[in-house]
Every structure is written in structure tokens, then in C-alpha cells.
Amino acid sequence: MKRVILAGLVLMVPVLAPWATAQQPEKVIAYLDKNADGKCDLNEYLGFQVARMAQVDKDGDGELNQGEFKDSLQGKAKANVAVLFKGANSEGGRTLSQKEFLGYQAWVFKTFVDTDKDAFMSQEEWTSIMSKAD
Ligand SMILES: [Ca+2]
Ligand SMILES: [Ca+2]
Ligand SMILES: [Ca+2]
């Protein structure tokens, strides 16, 4: 389950930025680091996820149905979209609101990305999650 979620989240960045590979963690962090403090915090990460949500919201209703949510996942995570969607759908209904999507992404960040719990995603943490992605 943990590996499945990681596969879904980590591979989003390469979709937006082809240069963002495990071999270039400094470029990933710089790309996400909007306040230029050299680190990627949760807000910066979620800012990226807002853009990501808009990209996969194909019908433009501001919510993600399961098919749209699936498009935000990659690799092995796609096969588990039903489980992941249910977990993210904290308010019920047939779609994920932005609040639900970001709540899910915040949980992913805190649980799987920021492994040393310092509230930032470091280059090392990026490299680590990339290495576990598939
Ligand atoms: Ca920053
Ligand atoms: Ca939609
Ligand atoms: Ca960290």
C-alpha cells in the first residue's frame, strides 16, 4: 500500500517537468521552492498540487471524479485508484473537492515524503521516494 501511494505521487513531477528525475533532486527542489529559501515546505508542495489538480480536471468542474483522479496517478498506483480515491474522499460524494485532494496530498507529504519530520522535503527525501516509486 505504501509503495502504491508513493508511485502515484512521486511520478507527478516528471509529468510536469521532464528534467525532474531522481538524478537531479536539486532541480526538483528549486522548481518547487517558490519563496527561494532553498527548501520545499508543505505549502509549496500543495501549491504544486493545486496546479496538478487543474491539469487533470478535464471537465473543468473544479472537482476530480475517479477517472480524473486516476490521471493524477502513475504506474502501479493506477491499479489501486479505487482504494486511493475512497481514502481521499473524506467528505463523501462522487468527486474530490480541492480541499479533499489537498488533504490527501498533505497526508502523503507528512506520511511518506517528509520522512525526517522537519516539515520540508529535502533533496535526500526526494531521491529516497523516487527510488521507492517502482
Ligand atoms: Ca521554500
Ligand atoms: Ca472534474
Ligand atoms: Ca524532511
Short mmCIF file of N, CA, C and O and ligand atoms in Angstrom, two decimals:
data_model
loop_
_atom_site.label_atom_id
_atom_site.label_comp_id
_atom_site.label_asym_id
_atom_site.label_seq_id
_atom_site.Cartn_x
_atom_site.Cartn_y
_atom_site.Cartn_z
N MET A 1 0.83 -1.20 0.00
CA MET A 1 0.00 0.00 0.00
C MET A 1 0.87 1.25 0.00
O MET A 1 0.64 2.16 -0.76
N LYS A 2 1.87 1.24 0.85
CA LYS A 2 2.75 2.40 0.91
C LYS A 2 3.43 2.64 -0.43
O LYS A 2 3.49 3.76 -0.93
N ARG A 3 3.92 1.59 -1.01
CA ARG A 3 4.61 1.71 -2.30
C ARG A 3 3.66 2.18 -3.38
O ARG A 3 4.04 2.95 -4.25
N VAL A 4 2.43 1.73 -3.30
CA VAL A 4 1.43 2.12 -4.29
C VAL A 4 1.20 3.62 -4.25
O VAL A 4 1.18 4.29 -5.28
N ILE A 5 1.03 4.15 -3.05
CA ILE A 5 0.78 5.59 -2.90
C ILE A 5 1.99 6.38 -3.39
O ILE A 5 1.85 7.36 -4.11
N LEU A 6 3.14 5.94 -3.04
CA LEU A 6 4.36 6.63 -3.46
C LEU A 6 4.45 6.70 -4.97
O LEU A 6 4.78 7.73 -5.54
N ALA A 7 4.11 5.61 -5.62
CA ALA A 7 4.20 5.59 -7.07
C ALA A 7 3.26 6.63 -7.67
O ALA A 7 3.56 7.23 -8.70
N GLY A 8 2.15 6.85 -7.01
CA GLY A 8 1.20 7.80 -7.53
C GLY A 8 1.64 9.23 -7.38
O GLY A 8 1.37 10.08 -8.22
N LEU A 9 2.31 9.50 -6.31
CA LEU A 9 2.64 10.89 -6.03
C LEU A 9 3.96 11.31 -6.64
O LEU A 9 4.05 12.36 -7.25
N VAL A 10 4.93 10.47 -6.54
CA VAL A 10 6.28 10.87 -6.90
C VAL A 10 6.40 11.14 -8.39
O VAL A 10 7.08 12.07 -8.81
N LEU A 11 5.71 10.36 -9.17
CA LEU A 11 5.89 10.47 -10.61
C LEU A 11 5.10 11.61 -11.23
O LEU A 11 5.10 11.80 -12.42
N MET A 12 4.43 12.40 -10.40
CA MET A 12 3.70 13.55 -10.93
C MET A 12 4.67 14.61 -11.44
O MET A 12 4.40 15.29 -12.41
N VAL A 13 5.74 14.82 -10.73
CA VAL A 13 6.65 15.90 -11.11
C VAL A 13 7.26 15.70 -12.49
O VAL A 13 7.25 16.63 -13.29
N PRO A 14 7.73 14.50 -12.79
CA PRO A 14 8.26 14.31 -14.15
C PRO A 14 7.23 14.59 -15.24
O PRO A 14 7.60 14.98 -16.35
N VAL A 15 5.94 14.41 -14.92
CA VAL A 15 4.91 14.72 -15.91
C VAL A 15 4.95 16.20 -16.26
O VAL A 15 4.81 16.60 -17.41
N LEU A 16 5.15 17.03 -15.26
CA LEU A 16 5.20 18.48 -15.48
C LEU A 16 6.55 18.94 -15.97
O LEU A 16 6.66 19.89 -16.73
N ALA A 17 7.58 18.29 -15.51
CA ALA A 17 8.94 18.76 -15.78
C ALA A 17 9.81 17.56 -16.17
O ALA A 17 10.25 16.82 -15.31
N PRO A 18 10.04 17.40 -17.43
CA PRO A 18 10.78 16.22 -17.90
C PRO A 18 12.18 16.08 -17.30
O PRO A 18 12.71 14.98 -17.22
N TRP A 19 12.77 17.19 -16.87
CA TRP A 19 14.12 17.13 -16.31
C TRP A 19 14.13 16.65 -14.87
O TRP A 19 15.17 16.41 -14.28
N ALA A 20 12.93 16.55 -14.27
CA ALA A 20 12.86 16.25 -12.83
C ALA A 20 13.02 14.75 -12.60
O ALA A 20 12.06 14.03 -12.45
N THR A 21 14.22 14.30 -12.59
CA THR A 21 14.49 12.88 -12.38
C THR A 21 15.16 12.67 -11.04
O THR A 21 15.55 13.62 -10.37
N ALA A 22 15.28 11.43 -10.67
CA ALA A 22 15.94 11.11 -9.40
C ALA A 22 17.39 11.57 -9.40
O ALA A 22 17.98 11.78 -8.35
N GLN A 23 17.96 11.74 -10.58
CA GLN A 23 19.36 12.14 -10.67
C GLN A 23 19.54 13.65 -10.48
O GLN A 23 20.65 14.13 -10.39
N GLN A 24 18.43 14.38 -10.48
CA GLN A 24 18.52 15.84 -10.38
C GLN A 24 17.64 16.39 -9.26
O GLN A 24 16.76 17.22 -9.51
N PRO A 25 17.84 15.93 -8.04
CA PRO A 25 16.96 16.38 -6.95
C PRO A 25 17.04 17.88 -6.71
O PRO A 25 16.06 18.50 -6.31
N GLU A 26 18.20 18.50 -6.97
CA GLU A 26 18.33 19.93 -6.73
C GLU A 26 17.41 20.73 -7.66
O GLU A 26 16.88 21.77 -7.28
N LYS A 27 17.19 20.22 -8.86
CA LYS A 27 16.31 20.92 -9.79
C LYS A 27 14.84 20.79 -9.37
O LYS A 27 14.06 21.71 -9.54
N VAL A 28 14.49 19.64 -8.82
CA VAL A 28 13.13 19.44 -8.35
C VAL A 28 12.82 20.41 -7.20
O VAL A 28 11.80 21.10 -7.20
N ILE A 29 13.72 20.46 -6.24
CA ILE A 29 13.50 21.33 -5.08
C ILE A 29 13.47 22.79 -5.53
O ILE A 29 12.60 23.57 -5.09
N ALA A 30 14.36 23.18 -6.43
CA ALA A 30 14.38 24.56 -6.90
C ALA A 30 13.08 24.91 -7.64
O ALA A 30 12.55 26.02 -7.51
N TYR A 31 12.56 23.98 -8.37
CA TYR A 31 11.32 24.18 -9.11
C TYR A 31 10.14 24.43 -8.16
O TYR A 31 9.28 25.28 -8.41
N LEU A 32 10.12 23.69 -7.06
CA LEU A 32 9.00 23.79 -6.10
C LEU A 32 9.19 24.92 -5.09
O LEU A 32 8.23 25.37 -4.47
N ASP A 33 10.41 25.41 -4.94
CA ASP A 33 10.78 26.34 -3.87
C ASP A 33 10.42 27.78 -4.24
O ASP A 33 11.28 28.58 -4.61
N LYS A 34 9.15 28.13 -4.10
CA LYS A 34 8.67 29.43 -4.57
C LYS A 34 9.19 30.61 -3.73
O LYS A 34 9.35 31.72 -4.25
N ASN A 35 9.43 30.41 -2.45
CA ASN A 35 9.94 31.51 -1.63
C ASN A 35 11.48 31.52 -1.55
O ASN A 35 12.06 32.29 -0.79
N ALA A 36 12.09 30.64 -2.33
CA ALA A 36 13.55 30.64 -2.52
C ALA A 36 14.35 30.58 -1.22
O ALA A 36 15.36 31.25 -1.05
N ASP A 37 13.87 29.78 -0.29
CA ASP A 37 14.65 29.57 0.93
C ASP A 37 15.48 28.29 0.84
O ASP A 37 16.10 27.87 1.81
N GLY A 38 15.48 27.70 -0.34
CA GLY A 38 16.29 26.51 -0.57
C GLY A 38 15.63 25.21 -0.15
O GLY A 38 16.24 24.15 -0.28
N LYS A 39 14.39 25.32 0.33
CA LYS A 39 13.70 24.12 0.81
C LYS A 39 12.27 24.10 0.27
O LYS A 39 11.70 25.14 -0.06
N CYS A 40 11.69 22.92 0.22
CA CYS A 40 10.30 22.79 -0.22
C CYS A 40 9.45 22.43 0.99
O CYS A 40 9.57 21.35 1.56
N ASP A 41 8.57 23.39 1.40
CA ASP A 41 7.70 23.12 2.53
C ASP A 41 6.35 22.59 2.05
O ASP A 41 6.09 22.47 0.86
N LEU A 42 5.47 22.31 3.00
CA LEU A 42 4.17 21.73 2.66
C LEU A 42 3.36 22.67 1.77
O LEU A 42 2.73 22.22 0.81
N ASN A 43 3.36 23.96 2.08
CA ASN A 43 2.58 24.91 1.27
C ASN A 43 3.07 24.94 -0.17
O ASN A 43 2.26 25.04 -1.11
N GLU A 44 4.37 24.91 -0.35
CA GLU A 44 4.93 24.90 -1.71
C GLU A 44 4.55 23.61 -2.43
O GLU A 44 4.22 23.61 -3.62
N TYR A 45 4.60 22.54 -1.69
CA TYR A 45 4.21 21.25 -2.26
C TYR A 45 2.74 21.27 -2.66
O TYR A 45 2.37 20.81 -3.75
N LEU A 46 1.90 21.83 -1.79
CA LEU A 46 0.47 21.88 -2.10
C LEU A 46 0.17 22.86 -3.22
O LEU A 46 -0.77 22.66 -3.99
N GLY A 47 0.96 23.91 -3.34
CA GLY A 47 0.80 24.83 -4.46
C GLY A 47 1.01 24.12 -5.78
O GLY A 47 0.27 24.33 -6.76
N PHE A 48 1.98 23.26 -5.79
CA PHE A 48 2.22 22.43 -6.96
C PHE A 48 1.03 21.50 -7.20
O PHE A 48 0.61 21.29 -8.35
N GLN A 49 0.46 20.97 -6.13
CA GLN A 49 -0.67 20.04 -6.28
C GLN A 49 -1.92 20.75 -6.79
O GLN A 49 -2.75 20.14 -7.46
N VAL A 50 -2.10 22.04 -6.44
CA VAL A 50 -3.21 22.81 -6.99
C VAL A 50 -3.10 22.87 -8.52
O VAL A 50 -4.08 22.64 -9.25
N ALA A 51 -1.90 23.14 -8.99
CA ALA A 51 -1.67 23.18 -10.44
C ALA A 51 -1.88 21.80 -11.05
O ALA A 51 -2.43 21.67 -12.14
N ARG A 52 -1.43 20.80 -10.33
CA ARG A 52 -1.58 19.43 -10.81
C ARG A 52 -3.07 19.07 -10.93
O ARG A 52 -3.50 18.43 -11.89
N MET A 53 -3.85 19.49 -9.92
CA MET A 53 -5.29 19.18 -9.94
C MET A 53 -5.95 19.83 -11.15
O MET A 53 -6.77 19.20 -11.83
N ALA A 54 -5.62 21.08 -11.42
CA ALA A 54 -6.20 21.79 -12.57
C ALA A 54 -5.86 21.07 -13.87
O ALA A 54 -6.67 21.01 -14.80
N GLN A 55 -4.67 20.50 -13.91
CA GLN A 55 -4.22 19.81 -15.12
C GLN A 55 -5.03 18.54 -15.39
O GLN A 55 -5.31 18.22 -16.55
N VAL A 56 -5.41 17.84 -14.35
CA VAL A 56 -6.12 16.57 -14.55
C VAL A 56 -7.64 16.73 -14.50
O VAL A 56 -8.37 15.79 -14.82
N ASP A 57 -8.14 17.92 -14.12
CA ASP A 57 -9.58 18.18 -14.07
C ASP A 57 -10.09 18.45 -15.49
O ASP A 57 -10.37 19.59 -15.88
N LYS A 58 -10.24 17.39 -16.24
CA LYS A 58 -10.51 17.53 -17.68
C LYS A 58 -11.84 18.20 -17.99
O LYS A 58 -11.96 18.92 -18.98
N ASP A 59 -12.86 17.97 -17.16
CA ASP A 59 -14.16 18.59 -17.43
C ASP A 59 -14.28 19.97 -16.79
O ASP A 59 -15.30 20.65 -16.92
N GLY A 60 -13.24 20.39 -16.06
CA GLY A 60 -13.17 21.75 -15.56
C GLY A 60 -14.22 22.13 -14.53
O GLY A 60 -14.54 23.30 -14.36
N ASP A 61 -14.75 21.15 -13.81
CA ASP A 61 -15.77 21.48 -12.80
C ASP A 61 -15.16 21.77 -11.43
O ASP A 61 -15.88 22.00 -10.46
N GLY A 62 -13.85 21.78 -11.35
CA GLY A 62 -13.20 22.11 -10.08
C GLY A 62 -13.15 20.95 -9.10
O GLY A 62 -12.70 21.12 -7.96
N GLU A 63 -13.61 19.79 -9.53
CA GLU A 63 -13.59 18.60 -8.69
C GLU A 63 -12.98 17.45 -9.50
O GLU A 63 -12.97 17.50 -10.73
N LEU A 64 -12.50 16.45 -8.81
CA LEU A 64 -11.95 15.29 -9.51
C LEU A 64 -12.84 14.08 -9.32
O LEU A 64 -13.07 13.65 -8.18
N ASN A 65 -13.36 13.56 -10.42
CA ASN A 65 -14.01 12.26 -10.33
C ASN A 65 -12.93 11.18 -10.33
O ASN A 65 -11.74 11.48 -10.45
N GLN A 66 -13.36 9.94 -10.18
CA GLN A 66 -12.36 8.89 -10.01
C GLN A 66 -11.45 8.76 -11.23
O GLN A 66 -10.25 8.51 -11.12
N GLY A 67 -12.03 8.95 -12.41
CA GLY A 67 -11.22 8.87 -13.63
C GLY A 67 -10.19 9.98 -13.70
O GLY A 67 -9.04 9.75 -14.12
N GLU A 68 -10.60 11.18 -13.31
CA GLU A 68 -9.66 12.30 -13.31
C GLU A 68 -8.57 12.10 -12.26
O GLU A 68 -7.39 12.39 -12.49
N PHE A 69 -8.99 11.62 -11.09
CA PHE A 69 -8.03 11.34 -10.03
C PHE A 69 -7.02 10.29 -10.51
O PHE A 69 -5.82 10.41 -10.24
N LYS A 70 -7.51 9.32 -11.24
CA LYS A 70 -6.62 8.28 -11.77
C LYS A 70 -5.54 8.89 -12.66
O LYS A 70 -4.40 8.44 -12.67
N ASP A 71 -5.92 9.95 -13.38
CA ASP A 71 -4.94 10.60 -14.25
C ASP A 71 -3.84 11.31 -13.46
O ASP A 71 -2.79 11.64 -14.02
N SER A 72 -4.10 11.56 -12.17
CA SER A 72 -3.07 12.19 -11.34
C SER A 72 -2.10 11.14 -10.79
O SER A 72 -1.08 11.49 -10.20
N LEU A 73 -2.44 9.89 -10.98
CA LEU A 73 -1.60 8.79 -10.50
C LEU A 73 -0.83 8.20 -11.66
O LEU A 73 -1.22 8.34 -12.82
N GLN A 74 0.26 7.54 -11.32
CA GLN A 74 1.04 6.88 -12.36
C GLN A 74 1.50 5.52 -11.89
O GLN A 74 1.46 5.20 -10.71
N GLY A 75 1.90 4.72 -12.84
CA GLY A 75 2.50 3.42 -12.51
C GLY A 75 1.52 2.52 -11.78
O GLY A 75 0.33 2.46 -12.09
N LYS A 76 2.03 1.86 -10.77
CA LYS A 76 1.25 0.86 -10.04
C LYS A 76 0.06 1.46 -9.32
O LYS A 76 -0.92 0.77 -9.04
N ALA A 77 0.14 2.74 -9.00
CA ALA A 77 -0.96 3.37 -8.26
C ALA A 77 -2.25 3.37 -9.06
O ALA A 77 -3.34 3.33 -8.48
N LYS A 78 -2.16 3.43 -10.37
CA LYS A 78 -3.37 3.46 -11.20
C LYS A 78 -4.25 2.24 -10.95
O LYS A 78 -5.48 2.33 -10.97
N ALA A 79 -3.62 1.10 -10.71
CA ALA A 79 -4.37 -0.13 -10.49
C ALA A 79 -5.13 -0.11 -9.16
O ALA A 79 -6.06 -0.88 -8.95
N ASN A 80 -4.72 0.79 -8.28
CA ASN A 80 -5.33 0.89 -6.95
C ASN A 80 -6.12 2.18 -6.78
O ASN A 80 -6.34 2.65 -5.67
N VAL A 81 -6.55 2.74 -7.89
CA VAL A 81 -7.21 4.05 -7.83
C VAL A 81 -8.46 4.02 -6.96
O VAL A 81 -8.74 4.99 -6.25
N ALA A 82 -9.21 2.92 -6.98
CA ALA A 82 -10.45 2.88 -6.20
C ALA A 82 -10.17 3.03 -4.70
O ALA A 82 -10.88 3.77 -4.00
N VAL A 83 -9.15 2.34 -4.24
CA VAL A 83 -8.79 2.40 -2.82
C VAL A 83 -8.29 3.80 -2.46
O VAL A 83 -8.67 4.38 -1.44
N LEU A 84 -7.42 4.34 -3.32
CA LEU A 84 -6.86 5.66 -3.04
C LEU A 84 -7.93 6.74 -3.09
O LEU A 84 -7.95 7.67 -2.28
N PHE A 85 -8.84 6.61 -4.05
CA PHE A 85 -9.92 7.58 -4.19
C PHE A 85 -10.82 7.56 -2.95
O PHE A 85 -11.18 8.61 -2.40
N LYS A 86 -11.16 6.38 -2.52
CA LYS A 86 -12.00 6.25 -1.32
C LYS A 86 -11.32 6.87 -0.11
O LYS A 86 -11.95 7.57 0.69
N GLY A 87 -10.03 6.64 0.01
CA GLY A 87 -9.28 7.19 1.14
C GLY A 87 -9.23 8.71 1.11
O GLY A 87 -9.25 9.37 2.14
N ALA A 88 -9.14 9.27 -0.09
CA ALA A 88 -9.05 10.73 -0.24
C ALA A 88 -10.40 11.40 -0.08
O ALA A 88 -10.48 12.59 0.25
N ASN A 89 -11.48 10.65 -0.30
CA ASN A 89 -12.82 11.23 -0.36
C ASN A 89 -13.43 11.38 1.03
O ASN A 89 -14.45 10.77 1.35
N SER A 90 -12.82 12.25 1.83
CA SER A 90 -13.19 12.34 3.25
C SER A 90 -14.57 12.93 3.49
O SER A 90 -15.19 12.68 4.51
N GLU A 91 -15.07 13.70 2.54
CA GLU A 91 -16.38 14.33 2.71
C GLU A 91 -17.49 13.55 2.00
O GLU A 91 -18.65 13.98 1.99
N GLY A 92 -17.16 12.43 1.39
CA GLY A 92 -18.16 11.65 0.68
C GLY A 92 -18.49 12.24 -0.67
O GLY A 92 -17.83 13.15 -1.15
N GLY A 93 -19.54 11.72 -1.29
CA GLY A 93 -19.91 12.18 -2.62
C GLY A 93 -19.15 11.45 -3.70
O GLY A 93 -18.37 10.53 -3.42
N ARG A 94 -19.35 11.86 -4.94
CA ARG A 94 -18.80 11.13 -6.07
C ARG A 94 -17.50 11.75 -6.60
O ARG A 94 -16.86 11.18 -7.48
N THR A 95 -17.15 12.91 -6.10
CA THR A 95 -15.95 13.59 -6.59
C THR A 95 -15.11 14.09 -5.42
O THR A 95 -15.59 14.22 -4.29
N LEU A 96 -13.85 14.41 -5.72
CA LEU A 96 -12.96 15.03 -4.73
C LEU A 96 -12.96 16.54 -4.93
O LEU A 96 -12.69 17.02 -6.04
N SER A 97 -13.25 17.26 -3.87
CA SER A 97 -13.08 18.71 -3.91
C SER A 97 -11.59 19.02 -3.84
O SER A 97 -10.77 18.16 -3.53
N GLN A 98 -11.23 20.29 -4.11
CA GLN A 98 -9.83 20.68 -3.97
C GLN A 98 -9.36 20.46 -2.54
O GLN A 98 -8.24 20.02 -2.30
N LYS A 99 -10.25 20.76 -1.58
CA LYS A 99 -9.90 20.56 -0.17
C LYS A 99 -9.57 19.09 0.11
O LYS A 99 -8.60 18.78 0.81
N GLU A 100 -10.38 18.19 -0.45
CA GLU A 100 -10.12 16.77 -0.24
C GLU A 100 -8.83 16.34 -0.92
O GLU A 100 -8.04 15.57 -0.36
N PHE A 101 -8.63 16.81 -2.14
CA PHE A 101 -7.41 16.45 -2.88
C PHE A 101 -6.17 16.94 -2.15
O PHE A 101 -5.19 16.21 -2.01
N LEU A 102 -6.23 18.19 -1.67
CA LEU A 102 -5.07 18.73 -0.96
C LEU A 102 -4.90 18.08 0.40
O LEU A 102 -3.77 17.93 0.89
N GLY A 103 -6.01 17.70 1.01
CA GLY A 103 -5.91 16.97 2.28
C GLY A 103 -5.20 15.64 2.09
O GLY A 103 -4.35 15.25 2.89
N TYR A 104 -5.54 14.99 1.00
CA TYR A 104 -4.87 13.73 0.65
C TYR A 104 -3.39 13.98 0.40
O TYR A 104 -2.52 13.25 0.90
N GLN A 105 -3.08 15.03 -0.37
CA GLN A 105 -1.68 15.31 -0.69
C GLN A 105 -0.88 15.73 0.54
O GLN A 105 0.31 15.41 0.66
N ALA A 106 -1.54 16.43 1.45
CA ALA A 106 -0.86 16.82 2.70
C ALA A 106 -0.53 15.58 3.52
O ALA A 106 0.56 15.47 4.11
N TRP A 107 -1.47 14.66 3.54
CA TRP A 107 -1.24 13.40 4.25
C TRP A 107 -0.08 12.63 3.62
O TRP A 107 0.79 12.10 4.31
N VAL A 108 -0.06 12.59 2.31
CA VAL A 108 1.04 11.92 1.61
C VAL A 108 2.38 12.57 1.95
O VAL A 108 3.36 11.89 2.25
N PHE A 109 2.39 13.92 1.92
CA PHE A 109 3.63 14.65 2.23
C PHE A 109 4.11 14.31 3.64
O PHE A 109 5.28 13.97 3.86
N LYS A 110 3.20 14.40 4.60
CA LYS A 110 3.59 14.20 6.00
C LYS A 110 3.94 12.75 6.30
O LYS A 110 4.80 12.48 7.15
N THR A 111 3.26 11.84 5.62
CA THR A 111 3.41 10.43 5.94
C THR A 111 4.55 9.77 5.18
O THR A 111 5.30 8.96 5.73
N PHE A 112 4.68 10.13 3.90
CA PHE A 112 5.60 9.39 3.05
C PHE A 112 6.77 10.21 2.50
O PHE A 112 7.80 9.66 2.17
N VAL A 113 6.56 11.51 2.36
CA VAL A 113 7.62 12.32 1.75
C VAL A 113 8.60 12.81 2.82
O VAL A 113 9.80 12.58 2.71
N ASP A 114 8.06 13.49 3.83
CA ASP A 114 8.91 14.12 4.85
C ASP A 114 9.27 13.12 5.93
O ASP A 114 8.78 13.16 7.05
N THR A 115 10.16 12.22 5.60
CA THR A 115 10.44 11.09 6.49
C THR A 115 11.17 11.51 7.77
O THR A 115 11.05 10.84 8.79
N ASP A 116 11.93 12.61 7.73
CA ASP A 116 12.61 13.04 8.96
C ASP A 116 11.77 14.04 9.76
O ASP A 116 12.21 14.57 10.78
N LYS A 117 10.55 14.34 9.28
CA LYS A 117 9.57 15.15 10.01
C LYS A 117 10.07 16.54 10.37
O LYS A 117 9.76 17.08 11.44
N ASP A 118 10.86 17.16 9.49
CA ASP A 118 11.30 18.54 9.73
C ASP A 118 10.42 19.54 8.98
O ASP A 118 10.74 20.74 8.94
N ALA A 119 9.34 19.07 8.37
CA ALA A 119 8.35 19.89 7.66
C ALA A 119 8.82 20.36 6.28
O ALA A 119 8.15 21.19 5.66
N PHE A 120 9.92 19.84 5.81
CA PHE A 120 10.41 20.16 4.47
C PHE A 120 10.73 18.88 3.69
O PHE A 120 11.11 17.88 4.29
N MET A 121 10.61 18.99 2.38
CA MET A 121 11.09 17.89 1.54
C MET A 121 12.51 18.25 1.10
O MET A 121 12.72 19.22 0.38
N SER A 122 13.45 17.47 1.56
CA SER A 122 14.85 17.70 1.20
C SER A 122 15.19 17.00 -0.11
O SER A 122 14.43 16.16 -0.59
N GLN A 123 16.34 17.32 -0.64
CA GLN A 123 16.82 16.61 -1.84
C GLN A 123 16.95 15.12 -1.56
O GLN A 123 16.63 14.28 -2.40
N GLU A 124 17.41 14.80 -0.34
CA GLU A 124 17.58 13.40 0.02
C GLU A 124 16.23 12.68 0.09
O GLU A 124 16.11 11.53 -0.35
N GLU A 125 15.22 13.38 0.63
CA GLU A 125 13.90 12.75 0.72
C GLU A 125 13.30 12.56 -0.67
O GLU A 125 12.64 11.56 -0.95
N TRP A 126 13.52 13.55 -1.53
CA TRP A 126 13.06 13.39 -2.91
C TRP A 126 13.72 12.17 -3.56
O TRP A 126 13.07 11.33 -4.16
N THR A 127 15.02 12.07 -3.41
CA THR A 127 15.75 10.95 -4.00
C THR A 127 15.25 9.63 -3.44
O THR A 127 15.08 8.64 -4.17
N SER A 128 14.97 9.63 -2.13
CA SER A 128 14.51 8.41 -1.48
C SER A 128 13.16 7.95 -2.01
O SER A 128 12.97 6.77 -2.33
N ILE A 129 12.21 8.89 -2.13
CA ILE A 129 10.89 8.48 -2.59
C ILE A 129 10.92 8.10 -4.07
O ILE A 129 10.19 7.23 -4.51
N MET A 130 11.79 8.75 -4.82
CA MET A 130 11.92 8.36 -6.23
C MET A 130 12.44 6.93 -6.36
O MET A 130 11.97 6.17 -7.20
N SER A 131 13.35 6.57 -5.49
CA SER A 131 13.94 5.23 -5.56
C SER A 131 12.94 4.15 -5.17
O SER A 131 13.08 3.00 -5.54
N LYS A 132 11.89 4.55 -4.42
CA LYS A 132 10.87 3.59 -3.99
C LYS A 132 9.66 3.58 -4.91
O LYS A 132 8.72 2.83 -4.70
N ALA A 133 9.66 4.45 -5.90
CA ALA A 133 8.45 4.66 -6.68
C ALA A 133 8.08 3.45 -7.54
O ALA A 133 6.92 3.24 -7.83
N ASP A 134 9.05 2.71 -7.97
CA ASP A 134 8.69 1.50 -8.71
C ASP A 134 9.84 0.51 -8.78
O ASP A 134 10.66 0.48 -7.91
CA CA B 1 10.74 27.16 0.17
CA CA B 2 -13.68 17.27 -12.83
CA CA B 3 12.18 16.47 5.64
#
